């Protein structure tokens, strides 16, 4: 049955939903040790964009007919790969008029991770040097664009088929990992943003200046634990800093993404489109 909004919630007719590594990792059991808030069965997908068709009781910031985008809890029962979703009103914001539903649906997890990593966790500033692993990926391509917006010198890794694409995003140096070992690239960085867990903090430390930060994305339980250990070790030994990134989703993050997208700073690249009936095969 279609979900109905409770007080403080909105019901959205989904026009587009994006798929992130988080979604297949949950399906494959990689996050099975993470406490979940609801028992299976559960849907697939976190990010969505669509039109509000109903509002739960009480006043709120949204209205019926509004085009919005947002995200669901990854550990609830609902999935955004659906005809309708219900979500607390503060977990969705108005879409910038120039964005399509497909573009807006790419923003919450991938764009939010990239912006939080560089602006909040990494505190990247103009003139600093940053390395982004997986510069052609969902998080990576947002990170390259946003780092350039902040005025940083950006190096990014990718495969041979994406060298031109990543260069077009504005990267100052593109490292084809099939030809060059990034650990032997001859550069040092203020921030290593390991967007695809291609490195680990022990190997990345040789790429960092004194006091530099290795920022991992906790892409697996093992990676999260290893980076957590690194954070503890380096807090005692010094030299570099190590952190796990944990996305802080919510109204403030979504509003920032909407503003950056409206200004043209974040320009989503859609690699391919998948029909709803083919989601499980992806």
mmCIF file of C-alpha atoms in Angstrom:
data_model
loop_
_atom_site.group_PDB
_atom_site.id
_atom_site.type_symbol
_atom_site.label_atom_id
_atom_site.label_comp_id
_atom_site.label_asym_id
_atom_site.label_seq_id
_atom_site.Cartn_x
_atom_site.Cartn_y
_atom_site.Cartn_z
ATOM 1 C CA UNK A 1 0.000 0.000 0.000
ATOM 2 C CA UNK A 2 1.215 3.564 -0.646
ATOM 3 C CA UNK A 3 2.688 5.102 2.523
ATOM 4 C CA UNK A 4 0.738 7.897 4.188
ATOM 5 C CA UNK A 5 2.425 10.832 5.932
ATOM 6 C CA UNK A 6 2.240 11.176 9.686
ATOM 7 C CA UNK A 7 2.246 14.561 11.426
ATOM 8 C CA UNK A 8 5.344 16.490 10.392
ATOM 9 C CA UNK A 9 5.916 14.305 7.316
ATOM 10 C CA UNK A 10 5.413 14.785 3.596
ATOM 11 C CA UNK A 11 4.461 12.272 0.918
ATOM 12 C CA UNK A 12 6.469 12.561 -2.294
ATOM 13 C CA UNK A 13 5.716 11.056 -5.691
ATOM 14 C CA UNK A 14 9.210 9.955 -6.687
ATOM 15 C CA UNK A 15 10.367 11.136 -10.103
ATOM 16 C CA UNK A 16 13.998 10.008 -9.767
ATOM 17 C CA UNK A 17 16.137 8.130 -7.265
ATOM 18 C CA UNK A 18 19.905 7.748 -7.366
ATOM 19 C CA UNK A 19 21.875 4.623 -6.507
ATOM 20 C CA UNK A 20 24.981 4.884 -4.318
ATOM 21 C CA UNK A 21 27.557 2.345 -3.104
ATOM 22 C CA UNK A 22 25.770 2.531 0.253
ATOM 23 C CA UNK A 23 22.711 0.915 -1.307
ATOM 24 C CA UNK A 24 24.430 -2.178 -2.720
ATOM 25 C CA UNK A 25 26.594 -2.553 0.371
ATOM 26 C CA UNK A 26 23.455 -2.804 2.505
ATOM 27 C CA UNK A 27 21.971 -5.353 0.077
ATOM 28 C CA UNK A 28 25.169 -7.421 0.065
ATOM 29 C CA UNK A 29 25.430 -7.474 3.854
ATOM 30 C CA UNK A 30 28.575 -5.354 4.202
ATOM 31 C CA UNK A 31 26.858 -3.268 6.890
ATOM 32 C CA UNK A 32 25.230 -6.157 8.698
ATOM 33 C CA UNK A 33 26.993 -5.277 11.953
ATOM 34 C CA UNK A 34 25.617 -1.735 11.931
ATOM 35 C CA UNK A 35 22.517 -1.422 14.145
ATOM 36 C CA UNK A 36 19.372 -1.009 12.035
ATOM 37 C CA UNK A 37 16.172 0.719 13.064
ATOM 38 C CA UNK A 38 13.695 -1.579 11.349
ATOM 39 C CA UNK A 39 13.560 -5.253 10.458
ATOM 40 C CA UNK A 40 13.434 -6.474 6.831
ATOM 41 C CA UNK A 41 11.901 -6.504 4.322
ATOM 42 C CA UNK A 42 13.343 -3.162 3.251
ATOM 43 C CA UNK A 43 13.497 -1.146 0.067
ATOM 44 C CA UNK A 44 16.510 -0.032 -1.931
ATOM 45 C CA UNK A 45 17.707 3.531 -2.370
ATOM 46 C CA UNK A 46 18.274 6.580 -0.174
ATOM 47 C CA UNK A 47 18.246 9.683 -2.403
ATOM 48 C CA UNK A 48 15.102 10.924 -4.143
ATOM 49 C CA UNK A 49 13.590 13.843 -6.007
ATOM 50 C CA UNK A 50 9.925 14.363 -6.789
ATOM 51 C CA UNK A 51 6.738 16.286 -6.100
ATOM 52 C CA UNK A 52 4.900 16.590 -2.802
ATOM 53 C CA UNK A 53 1.403 15.110 -3.096
ATOM 54 C CA UNK A 54 0.306 15.118 0.571
ATOM 55 C CA UNK A 55 1.316 16.580 3.928
ATOM 56 C CA UNK A 56 0.733 15.150 7.395
ATOM 57 C CA UNK A 57 -1.157 17.086 10.049
ATOM 58 C CA UNK A 58 0.126 20.373 11.389
ATOM 59 C CA UNK A 59 1.936 23.351 9.821
ATOM 60 C CA UNK A 60 5.266 22.811 8.100
ATOM 61 C CA UNK A 61 7.799 24.343 5.737
ATOM 62 C CA UNK A 62 6.674 22.455 2.601
ATOM 63 C CA UNK A 63 3.513 22.546 0.460
ATOM 64 C CA UNK A 64 1.656 20.242 -1.918
ATOM 65 C CA UNK A 65 2.888 20.538 -5.492
ATOM 66 C CA UNK A 66 6.414 21.594 -4.458
ATOM 67 C CA UNK A 67 9.374 20.002 -6.277
ATOM 68 C CA UNK A 68 11.765 18.706 -3.619
ATOM 69 C CA UNK A 69 14.795 16.479 -3.145
ATOM 70 C CA UNK A 70 16.122 14.743 -0.079
ATOM 71 C CA UNK A 71 17.107 11.445 1.469
ATOM 72 C CA UNK A 72 15.696 8.649 3.575
ATOM 73 C CA UNK A 73 17.359 6.949 6.507
ATOM 74 C CA UNK A 74 19.532 4.161 5.060
ATOM 75 C CA UNK A 75 18.524 1.936 7.956
ATOM 76 C CA UNK A 76 14.739 2.229 7.754
ATOM 77 C CA UNK A 77 12.306 0.039 5.781
ATOM 78 C CA UNK A 78 11.505 2.480 2.994
ATOM 79 C CA UNK A 79 13.603 2.746 -0.145
ATOM 80 C CA UNK A 80 13.632 5.632 -2.610
ATOM 81 C CA UNK A 81 13.362 3.243 -5.575
ATOM 82 C CA UNK A 82 9.580 3.399 -5.220
ATOM 83 C CA UNK A 83 6.546 5.244 -6.523
ATOM 84 C CA UNK A 84 6.012 7.150 -3.263
ATOM 85 C CA UNK A 85 8.011 7.857 -0.097
ATOM 86 C CA UNK A 86 7.163 9.588 3.154
ATOM 87 C CA UNK A 87 9.828 11.563 4.972
ATOM 88 C CA UNK A 88 10.053 14.153 7.755
ATOM 89 C CA UNK A 89 9.590 17.587 6.199
ATOM 90 C CA UNK A 90 13.068 18.703 7.290
ATOM 91 C CA UNK A 91 14.650 15.853 5.298
ATOM 92 C CA UNK A 92 13.615 17.415 1.976
ATOM 93 C CA UNK A 93 14.201 20.874 0.501
ATOM 94 C CA UNK A 94 12.979 22.778 -2.530
ATOM 95 C CA UNK A 95 14.741 21.978 -5.795
ATOM 96 C CA UNK A 96 16.617 24.759 -7.610
ATOM 97 C CA UNK A 97 14.399 25.650 -10.614
ATOM 98 C CA UNK A 98 17.124 24.916 -13.178
ATOM 99 C CA UNK A 99 17.721 21.334 -11.981
ATOM 100 C CA UNK A 100 15.973 18.280 -13.377
ATOM 101 C CA UNK A 101 14.615 15.619 -11.037
ATOM 102 C CA UNK A 102 17.455 13.305 -12.103
ATOM 103 C CA UNK A 103 20.115 15.903 -11.314
ATOM 104 C CA UNK A 104 18.608 16.757 -7.942
ATOM 105 C CA UNK A 105 18.391 13.084 -6.952
ATOM 106 C CA UNK A 106 22.184 12.730 -7.285
ATOM 107 C CA UNK A 107 22.952 15.356 -4.656
ATOM 108 C CA UNK A 108 22.152 14.229 -1.074
ATOM 109 C CA UNK A 109 24.603 11.352 -0.466
ATOM 110 C CA UNK A 110 27.282 11.843 -3.140
ATOM 111 C CA UNK A 111 27.257 15.640 -3.176
ATOM 112 C CA UNK A 112 26.759 15.862 0.566
ATOM 113 C CA UNK A 113 29.722 13.581 1.228
ATOM 114 C CA UNK A 114 32.020 15.564 -1.065
ATOM 115 C CA UNK A 115 31.075 18.963 0.338
ATOM 116 C CA UNK A 116 31.206 17.862 3.970
ATOM 117 C CA UNK A 117 34.575 16.198 3.420
ATOM 118 C CA UNK A 118 36.214 19.275 1.967
ATOM 119 C CA UNK A 119 34.428 22.137 3.720
ATOM 120 C CA UNK A 120 33.717 20.748 7.190
ATOM 121 C CA UNK A 121 35.999 17.795 7.941
ATOM 122 C CA UNK A 122 38.962 18.825 5.776
ATOM 123 C CA UNK A 123 38.494 22.602 6.096
ATOM 124 C CA UNK A 124 40.133 22.996 2.726
ATOM 125 C CA UNK A 125 41.200 26.543 1.838
ATOM 126 C CA UNK A 126 42.528 28.328 -1.217
ATOM 127 C CA UNK A 127 46.090 27.387 -2.093
ATOM 128 C CA UNK A 128 46.086 24.057 -0.272
ATOM 129 C CA UNK A 129 46.786 20.815 -2.107
ATOM 130 C CA UNK A 130 44.273 17.966 -2.106
ATOM 131 C CA UNK A 131 44.279 14.454 -3.546
ATOM 132 C CA UNK A 132 40.924 12.878 -4.416
ATOM 133 C CA UNK A 133 40.852 9.149 -5.139
ATOM 134 C CA UNK A 134 38.203 8.039 -7.617
ATOM 135 C CA UNK A 135 37.842 11.448 -9.232
ATOM 136 C CA UNK A 136 35.367 10.139 -11.818
ATOM 137 C CA UNK A 137 33.016 8.568 -9.265
ATOM 138 C CA UNK A 138 29.810 9.898 -7.778
ATOM 139 C CA UNK A 139 31.473 11.459 -4.742
ATOM 140 C CA UNK A 140 34.755 12.073 -6.545
ATOM 141 C CA UNK A 141 33.456 14.196 -9.405
ATOM 142 C CA UNK A 142 31.614 16.457 -6.982
ATOM 143 C CA UNK A 143 34.763 16.673 -4.828
ATOM 144 C CA UNK A 144 36.996 17.716 -7.730
ATOM 145 C CA UNK A 145 34.609 20.497 -8.778
ATOM 146 C CA UNK A 146 34.070 21.736 -5.243
ATOM 147 C CA UNK A 147 37.771 21.691 -4.353
ATOM 148 C CA UNK A 148 38.470 23.876 -7.390
ATOM 149 C CA UNK A 149 35.662 26.191 -6.284
ATOM 150 C CA UNK A 150 37.443 26.538 -2.935
ATOM 151 C CA UNK A 151 40.647 27.515 -4.739
ATOM 152 C CA UNK A 152 42.660 24.388 -3.966
ATOM 153 C CA UNK A 153 45.250 22.684 -6.173
ATOM 154 C CA UNK A 154 43.531 19.389 -7.061
ATOM 155 C CA UNK A 155 45.046 16.055 -8.023
ATOM 156 C CA UNK A 156 42.691 13.158 -8.711
ATOM 157 C CA UNK A 157 43.044 9.479 -9.586
ATOM 158 C CA UNK A 158 40.975 7.608 -12.140
ATOM 159 C CA UNK A 159 41.166 4.883 -14.780
ATOM 160 C CA UNK A 160 42.358 5.499 -18.359
ATOM 161 C CA UNK A 161 38.866 5.896 -19.809
ATOM 162 C CA UNK A 162 38.083 8.799 -17.481
ATOM 163 C CA UNK A 163 41.255 10.907 -17.750
ATOM 164 C CA UNK A 164 39.688 13.485 -20.073
ATOM 165 C CA UNK A 165 36.487 13.611 -18.025
ATOM 166 C CA UNK A 166 38.317 14.318 -14.752
ATOM 167 C CA UNK A 167 40.542 16.903 -16.436
ATOM 168 C CA UNK A 168 37.361 18.577 -17.694
ATOM 169 C CA UNK A 169 36.108 18.830 -14.113
ATOM 170 C CA UNK A 170 39.035 21.144 -13.399
ATOM 171 C CA UNK A 171 41.628 18.827 -11.836
ATOM 172 C CA UNK A 172 45.118 20.320 -12.017
ATOM 173 C CA UNK A 173 46.655 16.849 -12.270
ATOM 174 C CA UNK A 174 44.955 13.618 -13.287
ATOM 175 C CA UNK A 175 46.704 10.424 -12.221
ATOM 176 C CA UNK A 176 45.872 7.324 -14.264
ATOM 177 C CA UNK A 177 46.289 4.633 -11.625
ATOM 178 C CA UNK A 178 47.013 1.989 -14.275
ATOM 179 C CA UNK A 179 50.144 3.899 -15.308
ATOM 180 C CA UNK A 180 51.260 5.731 -12.162
ATOM 181 C CA UNK A 181 51.373 4.542 -8.566
ATOM 182 C CA UNK A 182 49.869 7.423 -6.658
ATOM 183 C CA UNK A 183 52.249 6.689 -3.775
ATOM 184 C CA UNK A 184 55.127 7.473 -6.137
ATOM 185 C CA UNK A 185 53.541 10.528 -7.752
ATOM 186 C CA UNK A 186 56.179 12.861 -6.310
ATOM 187 C CA UNK A 187 53.715 15.181 -4.580
ATOM 188 C CA UNK A 188 52.590 15.859 -1.033
ATOM 189 C CA UNK A 189 49.173 17.093 0.048
ATOM 190 C CA UNK A 190 47.439 18.925 2.855
ATOM 191 C CA UNK A 191 44.440 16.600 2.464
ATOM 192 C CA UNK A 192 44.028 13.109 1.063
ATOM 193 C CA UNK A 193 40.325 12.484 0.520
ATOM 194 C CA UNK A 194 40.118 8.723 -0.066
ATOM 195 C CA UNK A 195 36.672 8.762 -1.643
ATOM 196 C CA UNK A 196 36.858 5.159 -2.910
ATOM 197 C CA UNK A 197 39.036 3.603 -0.191
ATOM 198 C CA UNK A 198 41.867 3.071 -2.659
ATOM 199 C CA UNK A 199 44.456 3.775 0.029
ATOM 200 C CA UNK A 200 44.655 3.461 3.784
ATOM 201 C CA UNK A 201 46.103 5.860 6.319
ATOM 202 C CA UNK A 202 49.373 3.950 6.705
ATOM 203 C CA UNK A 203 50.191 4.153 3.010
ATOM 204 C CA UNK A 204 48.722 7.626 2.581
ATOM 205 C CA UNK A 205 50.878 9.126 5.325
ATOM 206 C CA UNK A 206 53.833 9.389 2.935
ATOM 207 C CA UNK A 207 51.690 11.646 0.733
ATOM 208 C CA UNK A 208 50.793 14.073 3.530
ATOM 209 C CA UNK A 209 52.606 17.159 4.745
ATOM 210 C CA UNK A 210 53.190 17.396 8.524
ATOM 211 C CA UNK A 211 49.801 17.964 10.113
ATOM 212 C CA UNK A 212 48.010 16.862 6.933
ATOM 213 C CA UNK A 213 44.732 14.943 7.072
ATOM 214 C CA UNK A 214 43.815 11.519 5.707
ATOM 215 C CA UNK A 215 40.025 11.380 5.383
ATOM 216 C CA UNK A 216 38.425 7.984 4.717
ATOM 217 C CA UNK A 217 34.825 7.279 3.807
ATOM 218 C CA UNK A 218 34.307 4.120 5.898
ATOM 219 C CA UNK A 219 33.436 2.177 2.765
ATOM 220 C CA UNK A 220 33.508 -1.131 4.636
ATOM 221 C CA UNK A 221 33.510 -2.280 8.234
ATOM 222 C CA UNK A 222 37.194 -3.214 7.961
ATOM 223 C CA UNK A 223 38.118 0.169 6.455
ATOM 224 C CA UNK A 224 36.171 2.031 9.132
ATOM 225 C CA UNK A 225 37.891 0.101 11.918
ATOM 226 C CA UNK A 226 41.347 0.551 10.368
ATOM 227 C CA UNK A 227 40.840 4.297 9.997
ATOM 228 C CA UNK A 228 39.481 4.518 13.539
ATOM 229 C CA UNK A 229 42.636 2.804 14.802
ATOM 230 C CA UNK A 230 44.692 5.255 12.752
ATOM 231 C CA UNK A 231 42.860 8.189 14.297
ATOM 232 C CA UNK A 232 43.749 6.908 17.771
ATOM 233 C CA UNK A 233 47.383 6.166 16.923
ATOM 234 C CA UNK A 234 48.041 9.509 15.245
ATOM 235 C CA UNK A 235 46.319 11.426 18.037
ATOM 236 C CA UNK A 236 49.069 10.103 20.303
ATOM 237 C CA UNK A 237 52.033 9.937 17.929
ATOM 238 C CA UNK A 238 51.243 13.099 15.983
ATOM 239 C CA UNK A 239 52.710 13.810 12.564
ATOM 240 C CA UNK A 240 49.469 13.536 10.561
ATOM 241 C CA UNK A 241 45.758 13.403 11.291
ATOM 242 C CA UNK A 242 43.355 10.562 10.414
ATOM 243 C CA UNK A 243 39.564 10.637 10.391
ATOM 244 C CA UNK A 244 36.550 8.647 9.233
ATOM 245 C CA UNK A 245 33.886 10.684 7.471
ATOM 246 C CA UNK A 246 30.338 10.090 8.688
ATOM 247 C CA UNK A 247 27.787 11.965 6.601
ATOM 248 C CA UNK A 248 25.639 14.364 8.609
ATOM 249 C CA UNK A 249 22.468 14.498 6.550
ATOM 250 C CA UNK A 250 19.615 16.862 7.235
ATOM 251 C CA UNK A 251 18.109 20.218 6.344
ATOM 252 C CA UNK A 252 21.328 22.241 6.643
ATOM 253 C CA UNK A 253 23.243 19.901 4.350
ATOM 254 C CA UNK A 254 20.446 19.813 1.773
ATOM 255 C CA UNK A 255 20.053 23.593 1.790
ATOM 256 C CA UNK A 256 23.770 24.021 1.184
ATOM 257 C CA UNK A 257 23.679 21.541 -1.697
ATOM 258 C CA UNK A 258 20.693 23.334 -3.238
ATOM 259 C CA UNK A 259 22.516 26.666 -3.070
ATOM 260 C CA UNK A 260 25.712 25.240 -4.586
ATOM 261 C CA UNK A 261 23.774 23.542 -7.379
ATOM 262 C CA UNK A 262 21.774 26.700 -8.101
ATOM 263 C CA UNK A 263 25.044 28.652 -8.369
ATOM 264 C CA UNK A 264 26.489 26.095 -10.797
ATOM 265 C CA UNK A 265 29.246 25.007 -8.411
ATOM 266 C CA UNK A 266 27.912 21.444 -8.251
ATOM 267 C CA UNK A 267 27.057 20.134 -11.709
ATOM 268 C CA UNK A 268 25.849 16.515 -11.488
ATOM 269 C CA UNK A 269 27.097 14.120 -14.143
ATOM 270 C CA UNK A 270 24.639 11.289 -14.813
ATOM 271 C CA UNK A 271 26.484 8.234 -16.109
ATOM 272 C CA UNK A 272 23.434 6.156 -16.976
ATOM 273 C CA UNK A 273 19.734 5.783 -16.341
ATOM 274 C CA UNK A 274 18.162 2.599 -14.958
ATOM 275 C CA UNK A 275 14.487 1.689 -15.052
ATOM 276 C CA UNK A 276 12.777 0.914 -11.787
ATOM 277 C CA UNK A 277 12.341 -2.731 -12.756
ATOM 278 C CA UNK A 278 16.106 -3.104 -13.318
ATOM 279 C CA UNK A 279 17.319 -1.683 -10.009
ATOM 280 C CA UNK A 280 18.038 -5.054 -8.390
ATOM 281 C CA UNK A 281 20.279 -6.053 -11.293
ATOM 282 C CA UNK A 282 22.514 -3.002 -10.925
#
